[in-house]
Amino acid sequence: MNAPDRYERFVVPEGVKKVSYERDTKIMNAATFTVEREDHTIGNIVRMQLHRDDNVLFAGYKLPHPLQYKILLRRLSFARHASSNAVQIQTTSQSSPMQAYNQAINDLDKELDHLKSQFEGELAKHTRDY
Protein backbone atom coordinates (compact mmCIF):
# COMPACT_ATOMS: atom_id res chain seq x y z
CA MET A 1 0.00 0.00 0.00
CA ASN A 2 1.20 3.53 -0.75
CA ALA A 3 -0.54 5.09 2.24
CA PRO A 4 1.73 6.63 4.89
CA ASP A 5 1.79 5.25 8.43
CA ARG A 6 -1.22 6.36 10.50
CA TYR A 7 0.89 8.12 13.13
CA GLU A 8 2.12 10.49 10.42
CA ARG A 9 -1.31 12.15 10.52
CA PHE A 10 -0.65 13.47 14.02
CA VAL A 11 3.08 13.57 14.76
CA VAL A 12 4.88 16.63 13.42
CA PRO A 13 8.26 15.50 12.06
CA GLU A 14 11.37 16.67 13.86
CA GLY A 15 12.59 19.98 12.50
CA VAL A 16 9.19 20.92 11.03
CA LYS A 17 7.23 23.80 12.55
CA LYS A 18 3.56 23.24 13.42
CA VAL A 19 2.63 26.57 11.79
CA SER A 20 4.75 28.36 9.23
CA TYR A 21 4.24 31.76 7.64
CA GLU A 22 5.35 32.83 4.18
CA ARG A 23 4.85 36.35 2.90
CA ASP A 24 3.52 36.64 -0.66
CA THR A 25 5.79 38.98 -2.61
CA LYS A 26 3.43 39.28 -5.59
CA ILE A 27 0.41 40.62 -3.71
CA MET A 28 0.52 43.45 -1.20
CA ASN A 29 -0.27 42.37 2.40
CA ALA A 30 -0.63 38.72 1.44
CA ALA A 31 0.70 35.65 3.20
CA THR A 32 0.32 31.88 3.30
CA PHE A 33 0.07 29.98 6.58
CA THR A 34 0.85 26.26 6.48
CA VAL A 35 -0.49 24.26 9.43
CA GLU A 36 1.09 20.81 9.68
CA ARG A 37 -0.82 17.67 10.66
CA GLU A 38 -4.28 19.24 10.51
CA ASP A 39 -7.32 18.72 8.32
CA HIS A 40 -10.72 20.21 7.48
CA THR A 41 -11.61 20.54 11.18
CA ILE A 42 -9.06 23.27 11.86
CA GLY A 43 -9.13 24.72 8.35
CA ASN A 44 -12.86 25.32 8.38
CA ILE A 45 -13.08 26.68 11.93
CA VAL A 46 -10.22 29.15 11.33
CA ARG A 47 -11.75 30.20 8.01
CA MET A 48 -15.12 30.82 9.65
CA GLN A 49 -13.50 32.80 12.48
CA LEU A 50 -11.67 34.94 9.94
CA HIS A 51 -15.03 35.70 8.27
CA ARG A 52 -16.18 37.27 11.55
CA ASP A 53 -13.42 39.90 11.34
CA ASP A 54 -14.67 43.12 9.72
CA ASN A 55 -11.24 43.65 8.16
CA VAL A 56 -11.35 40.30 6.37
CA LEU A 57 -13.03 40.47 2.98
CA PHE A 58 -12.41 36.86 1.94
CA ALA A 59 -11.10 33.70 3.60
CA GLY A 60 -10.70 30.13 2.38
CA TYR A 61 -8.47 27.07 2.82
CA LYS A 62 -7.23 24.01 0.97
CA LEU A 63 -5.79 20.61 1.78
CA PRO A 64 -3.20 20.05 -0.96
CA HIS A 65 -3.66 16.26 -1.12
CA PRO A 66 -5.47 13.63 1.00
CA LEU A 67 -2.17 11.96 1.89
CA GLN A 68 -0.46 15.23 2.85
CA TYR A 69 -1.41 16.06 6.40
CA LYS A 70 -1.37 19.83 6.30
CA ILE A 71 -3.64 22.71 5.42
CA LEU A 72 -2.69 25.90 3.65
CA LEU A 73 -4.19 29.17 4.84
CA ARG A 74 -3.73 32.29 2.78
CA ARG A 75 -4.53 35.82 3.81
CA LEU A 76 -4.71 38.71 1.35
CA SER A 77 -5.22 42.44 1.73
CA PHE A 78 -6.80 44.38 -1.12
CA ALA A 79 -6.22 41.56 -3.59
CA ARG A 80 -9.15 40.71 -5.82
CA HIS A 81 -8.09 37.20 -6.81
CA ALA A 82 -6.96 34.12 -4.94
CA SER A 83 -4.49 31.33 -5.52
CA SER A 84 -5.89 27.81 -5.73
CA ASN A 85 -3.39 26.26 -3.31
CA ALA A 86 -4.15 28.01 -0.03
CA VAL A 87 -6.65 29.24 2.48
CA GLN A 88 -7.09 32.74 1.30
CA ILE A 89 -7.97 35.74 3.38
CA GLN A 90 -8.57 39.11 1.85
CA THR A 91 -8.64 42.07 4.24
CA THR A 92 -8.73 45.83 4.32
CA SER A 93 -5.58 47.86 4.92
CA GLN A 94 -6.45 48.00 8.64
CA SER A 95 -5.04 44.51 9.26
CA SER A 96 -1.91 42.52 8.41
CA PRO A 97 -1.89 38.79 7.61
CA MET A 98 -0.33 37.95 10.96
CA GLN A 99 -2.74 40.19 12.91
CA ALA A 100 -5.84 38.63 11.34
CA TYR A 101 -4.55 35.08 11.86
CA ASN A 102 -3.49 35.70 15.48
CA GLN A 103 -6.77 37.43 16.30
CA ALA A 104 -8.77 34.53 14.83
CA ILE A 105 -6.78 31.98 16.87
CA ASN A 106 -7.11 34.02 20.09
CA ASP A 107 -10.86 34.49 19.57
CA LEU A 108 -11.32 30.77 18.92
CA ASP A 109 -9.34 29.94 22.06
CA LYS A 110 -11.61 32.15 24.17
CA GLU A 111 -14.76 30.80 22.52
CA LEU A 112 -13.71 27.18 23.08
CA ASP A 113 -12.78 27.89 26.72
CA HIS A 114 -16.24 29.39 27.23
CA LEU A 115 -17.88 26.38 25.56
CA LYS A 116 -15.86 24.01 27.75
CA SER A 117 -16.87 25.89 30.92
CA GLN A 118 -20.55 25.81 29.95
CA PHE A 119 -20.38 22.10 29.13
CA GLU A 120 -18.63 21.23 32.40
CA GLY A 121 -21.16 23.32 34.35
CA GLU A 122 -24.11 21.56 32.74
CA LEU A 123 -22.47 18.17 33.21
CA ALA A 124 -21.89 18.88 36.92
CA LYS A 125 -25.49 20.04 37.31
CA HIS A 126 -26.89 16.89 35.70
CA THR A 127 -24.48 14.64 37.61
CA ARG A 128 -25.74 16.05 40.92
CA ASP A 129 -29.35 15.39 39.86
CA TYR A 130 -28.66 11.68 39.38
PDB file of C-alpha atoms in Angstrom:
ATOM      1  CA  MET A   1       0.000   0.000   0.000  1.00  0.00           C
ATOM      2  CA  ASN A   2       1.199   3.531  -0.755  1.00  0.00           C
ATOM      3  CA  ALA A   3      -0.541   5.092   2.243  1.00  0.00           C
ATOM      4  CA  PRO A   4       1.728   6.631   4.887  1.00  0.00           C
ATOM      5  CA  ASP A   5       1.786   5.247   8.426  1.00  0.00           C
ATOM      6  CA  ARG A   6      -1.216   6.358  10.503  1.00  0.00           C
ATOM      7  CA  TYR A   7       0.890   8.116  13.134  1.00  0.00           C
ATOM      8  CA  GLU A   8       2.117  10.494  10.424  1.00  0.00           C
ATOM      9  CA  ARG A   9      -1.313  12.150  10.518  1.00  0.00           C
ATOM     10  CA  PHE A  10      -0.648  13.470  14.020  1.00  0.00           C
ATOM     11  CA  VAL A  11       3.075  13.570  14.755  1.00  0.00           C
ATOM     12  CA  VAL A  12       4.881  16.634  13.419  1.00  0.00           C
ATOM     13  CA  PRO A  13       8.262  15.497  12.062  1.00  0.00           C
ATOM     14  CA  GLU A  14      11.369  16.666  13.860  1.00  0.00           C
ATOM     15  CA  GLY A  15      12.590  19.978  12.500  1.00  0.00           C
ATOM     16  CA  VAL A  16       9.190  20.924  11.026  1.00  0.00           C
ATOM     17  CA  LYS A  17       7.227  23.799  12.554  1.00  0.00           C
ATOM     18  CA  LYS A  18       3.558  23.236  13.424  1.00  0.00           C
ATOM     19  CA  VAL A  19       2.631  26.567  11.789  1.00  0.00           C
ATOM     20  CA  SER A  20       4.753  28.358   9.229  1.00  0.00           C
ATOM     21  CA  TYR A  21       4.239  31.758   7.637  1.00  0.00           C
ATOM     22  CA  GLU A  22       5.351  32.827   4.180  1.00  0.00           C
ATOM     23  CA  ARG A  23       4.845  36.353   2.895  1.00  0.00           C
ATOM     24  CA  ASP A  24       3.520  36.640  -0.656  1.00  0.00           C
ATOM     25  CA  THR A  25       5.786  38.980  -2.607  1.00  0.00           C
ATOM     26  CA  LYS A  26       3.431  39.278  -5.591  1.00  0.00           C
ATOM     27  CA  ILE A  27       0.408  40.625  -3.714  1.00  0.00           C
ATOM     28  CA  MET A  28       0.522  43.448  -1.199  1.00  0.00           C
ATOM     29  CA  ASN A  29      -0.273  42.367   2.396  1.00  0.00           C
ATOM     30  CA  ALA A  30      -0.633  38.725   1.443  1.00  0.00           C
ATOM     31  CA  ALA A  31       0.701  35.647   3.200  1.00  0.00           C
ATOM     32  CA  THR A  32       0.321  31.882   3.302  1.00  0.00           C
ATOM     33  CA  PHE A  33       0.074  29.984   6.581  1.00  0.00           C
ATOM     34  CA  THR A  34       0.851  26.257   6.482  1.00  0.00           C
ATOM     35  CA  VAL A  35      -0.491  24.257   9.427  1.00  0.00           C
ATOM     36  CA  GLU A  36       1.091  20.813   9.684  1.00  0.00           C
ATOM     37  CA  ARG A  37      -0.816  17.668  10.659  1.00  0.00           C
ATOM     38  CA  GLU A  38      -4.276  19.240  10.508  1.00  0.00           C
ATOM     39  CA  ASP A  39      -7.316  18.722   8.317  1.00  0.00           C
ATOM     40  CA  HIS A  40     -10.719  20.210   7.482  1.00  0.00           C
ATOM     41  CA  THR A  41     -11.613  20.539  11.179  1.00  0.00           C
ATOM     42  CA  ILE A  42      -9.057  23.268  11.859  1.00  0.00           C
ATOM     43  CA  GLY A  43      -9.130  24.720   8.350  1.00  0.00           C
ATOM     44  CA  ASN A  44     -12.864  25.318   8.382  1.00  0.00           C
ATOM     45  CA  ILE A  45     -13.082  26.685  11.932  1.00  0.00           C
ATOM     46  CA  VAL A  46     -10.218  29.150  11.333  1.00  0.00           C
ATOM     47  CA  ARG A  47     -11.748  30.196   8.011  1.00  0.00           C
ATOM     48  CA  MET A  48     -15.123  30.823   9.648  1.00  0.00           C
ATOM     49  CA  GLN A  49     -13.502  32.798  12.476  1.00  0.00           C
ATOM     50  CA  LEU A  50     -11.669  34.943   9.935  1.00  0.00           C
ATOM     51  CA  HIS A  51     -15.026  35.704   8.265  1.00  0.00           C
ATOM     52  CA  ARG A  52     -16.183  37.268  11.546  1.00  0.00           C
ATOM     53  CA  ASP A  53     -13.418  39.897  11.345  1.00  0.00           C
ATOM     54  CA  ASP A  54     -14.670  43.122   9.725  1.00  0.00           C
ATOM     55  CA  ASN A  55     -11.236  43.651   8.158  1.00  0.00           C
ATOM     56  CA  VAL A  56     -11.347  40.298   6.371  1.00  0.00           C
ATOM     57  CA  LEU A  57     -13.035  40.475   2.984  1.00  0.00           C
ATOM     58  CA  PHE A  58     -12.407  36.865   1.937  1.00  0.00           C
ATOM     59  CA  ALA A  59     -11.097  33.699   3.604  1.00  0.00           C
ATOM     60  CA  GLY A  60     -10.699  30.130   2.381  1.00  0.00           C
ATOM     61  CA  TYR A  61      -8.470  27.074   2.822  1.00  0.00           C
ATOM     62  CA  LYS A  62      -7.234  24.010   0.973  1.00  0.00           C
ATOM     63  CA  LEU A  63      -5.792  20.614   1.782  1.00  0.00           C
ATOM     64  CA  PRO A  64      -3.203  20.054  -0.960  1.00  0.00           C
ATOM     65  CA  HIS A  65      -3.663  16.261  -1.123  1.00  0.00           C
ATOM     66  CA  PRO A  66      -5.468  13.634   0.996  1.00  0.00           C
ATOM     67  CA  LEU A  67      -2.170  11.958   1.892  1.00  0.00           C
ATOM     68  CA  GLN A  68      -0.455  15.231   2.846  1.00  0.00           C
ATOM     69  CA  TYR A  69      -1.410  16.060   6.403  1.00  0.00           C
ATOM     70  CA  LYS A  70      -1.374  19.830   6.296  1.00  0.00           C
ATOM     71  CA  ILE A  71      -3.642  22.710   5.422  1.00  0.00           C
ATOM     72  CA  LEU A  72      -2.687  25.896   3.648  1.00  0.00           C
ATOM     73  CA  LEU A  73      -4.187  29.173   4.836  1.00  0.00           C
ATOM     74  CA  ARG A  74      -3.734  32.287   2.782  1.00  0.00           C
ATOM     75  CA  ARG A  75      -4.531  35.824   3.809  1.00  0.00           C
ATOM     76  CA  LEU A  76      -4.708  38.708   1.346  1.00  0.00           C
ATOM     77  CA  SER A  77      -5.217  42.442   1.728  1.00  0.00           C
ATOM     78  CA  PHE A  78      -6.801  44.383  -1.118  1.00  0.00           C
ATOM     79  CA  ALA A  79      -6.216  41.556  -3.589  1.00  0.00           C
ATOM     80  CA  ARG A  80      -9.151  40.713  -5.818  1.00  0.00           C
ATOM     81  CA  HIS A  81      -8.090  37.196  -6.809  1.00  0.00           C
ATOM     82  CA  ALA A  82      -6.958  34.120  -4.943  1.00  0.00           C
ATOM     83  CA  SER A  83      -4.491  31.328  -5.525  1.00  0.00           C
ATOM     84  CA  SER A  84      -5.889  27.813  -5.726  1.00  0.00           C
ATOM     85  CA  ASN A  85      -3.387  26.264  -3.310  1.00  0.00           C
ATOM     86  CA  ALA A  86      -4.147  28.013  -0.031  1.00  0.00           C
ATOM     87  CA  VAL A  87      -6.647  29.238   2.478  1.00  0.00           C
ATOM     88  CA  GLN A  88      -7.094  32.736   1.301  1.00  0.00           C
ATOM     89  CA  ILE A  89      -7.973  35.742   3.381  1.00  0.00           C
ATOM     90  CA  GLN A  90      -8.568  39.115   1.853  1.00  0.00           C
ATOM     91  CA  THR A  91      -8.639  42.074   4.237  1.00  0.00           C
ATOM     92  CA  THR A  92      -8.729  45.835   4.320  1.00  0.00           C
ATOM     93  CA  SER A  93      -5.576  47.862   4.920  1.00  0.00           C
ATOM     94  CA  GLN A  94      -6.451  47.996   8.638  1.00  0.00           C
ATOM     95  CA  SER A  95      -5.037  44.511   9.261  1.00  0.00           C
ATOM     96  CA  SER A  96      -1.906  42.521   8.408  1.00  0.00           C
ATOM     97  CA  PRO A  97      -1.889  38.786   7.611  1.00  0.00           C
ATOM     98  CA  MET A  98      -0.326  37.952  10.960  1.00  0.00           C
ATOM     99  CA  GLN A  99      -2.739  40.191  12.912  1.00  0.00           C
ATOM    100  CA  ALA A 100      -5.836  38.630  11.343  1.00  0.00           C
ATOM    101  CA  TYR A 101      -4.554  35.078  11.864  1.00  0.00           C
ATOM    102  CA  ASN A 102      -3.493  35.695  15.477  1.00  0.00           C
ATOM    103  CA  GLN A 103      -6.773  37.431  16.301  1.00  0.00           C
ATOM    104  CA  ALA A 104      -8.765  34.529  14.833  1.00  0.00           C
ATOM    105  CA  ILE A 105      -6.782  31.979  16.866  1.00  0.00           C
ATOM    106  CA  ASN A 106      -7.106  34.020  20.089  1.00  0.00           C
ATOM    107  CA  ASP A 107     -10.858  34.492  19.569  1.00  0.00           C
ATOM    108  CA  LEU A 108     -11.316  30.766  18.919  1.00  0.00           C
ATOM    109  CA  ASP A 109      -9.340  29.938  22.056  1.00  0.00           C
ATOM    110  CA  LYS A 110     -11.614  32.152  24.172  1.00  0.00           C
ATOM    111  CA  GLU A 111     -14.758  30.797  22.523  1.00  0.00           C
ATOM    112  CA  LEU A 112     -13.709  27.182  23.076  1.00  0.00           C
ATOM    113  CA  ASP A 113     -12.784  27.894  26.718  1.00  0.00           C
ATOM    114  CA  HIS A 114     -16.245  29.391  27.234  1.00  0.00           C
ATOM    115  CA  LEU A 115     -17.884  26.383  25.561  1.00  0.00           C
ATOM    116  CA  LYS A 116     -15.856  24.005  27.749  1.00  0.00           C
ATOM    117  CA  SER A 117     -16.874  25.889  30.917  1.00  0.00           C
ATOM    118  CA  GLN A 118     -20.546  25.807  29.947  1.00  0.00           C
ATOM    119  CA  PHE A 119     -20.376  22.099  29.134  1.00  0.00           C
ATOM    120  CA  GLU A 120     -18.630  21.234  32.403  1.00  0.00           C
ATOM    121  CA  GLY A 121     -21.162  23.324  34.347  1.00  0.00           C
ATOM    122  CA  GLU A 122     -24.113  21.564  32.737  1.00  0.00           C
ATOM    123  CA  LEU A 123     -22.467  18.173  33.212  1.00  0.00           C
ATOM    124  CA  ALA A 124     -21.894  18.876  36.919  1.00  0.00           C
ATOM    125  CA  LYS A 125     -25.494  20.044  37.309  1.00  0.00           C
ATOM    126  CA  HIS A 126     -26.890  16.887  35.702  1.00  0.00           C
ATOM    127  CA  THR A 127     -24.479  14.639  37.607  1.00  0.00           C
ATOM    128  CA  ARG A 128     -25.738  16.053  40.920  1.00  0.00           C
ATOM    129  CA  ASP A 129     -29.345  15.390  39.864  1.00  0.00           C
ATOM    130  CA  TYR A 130     -28.658  11.676  39.381  1.00  0.00           C
TER     131      TYR A 130
END
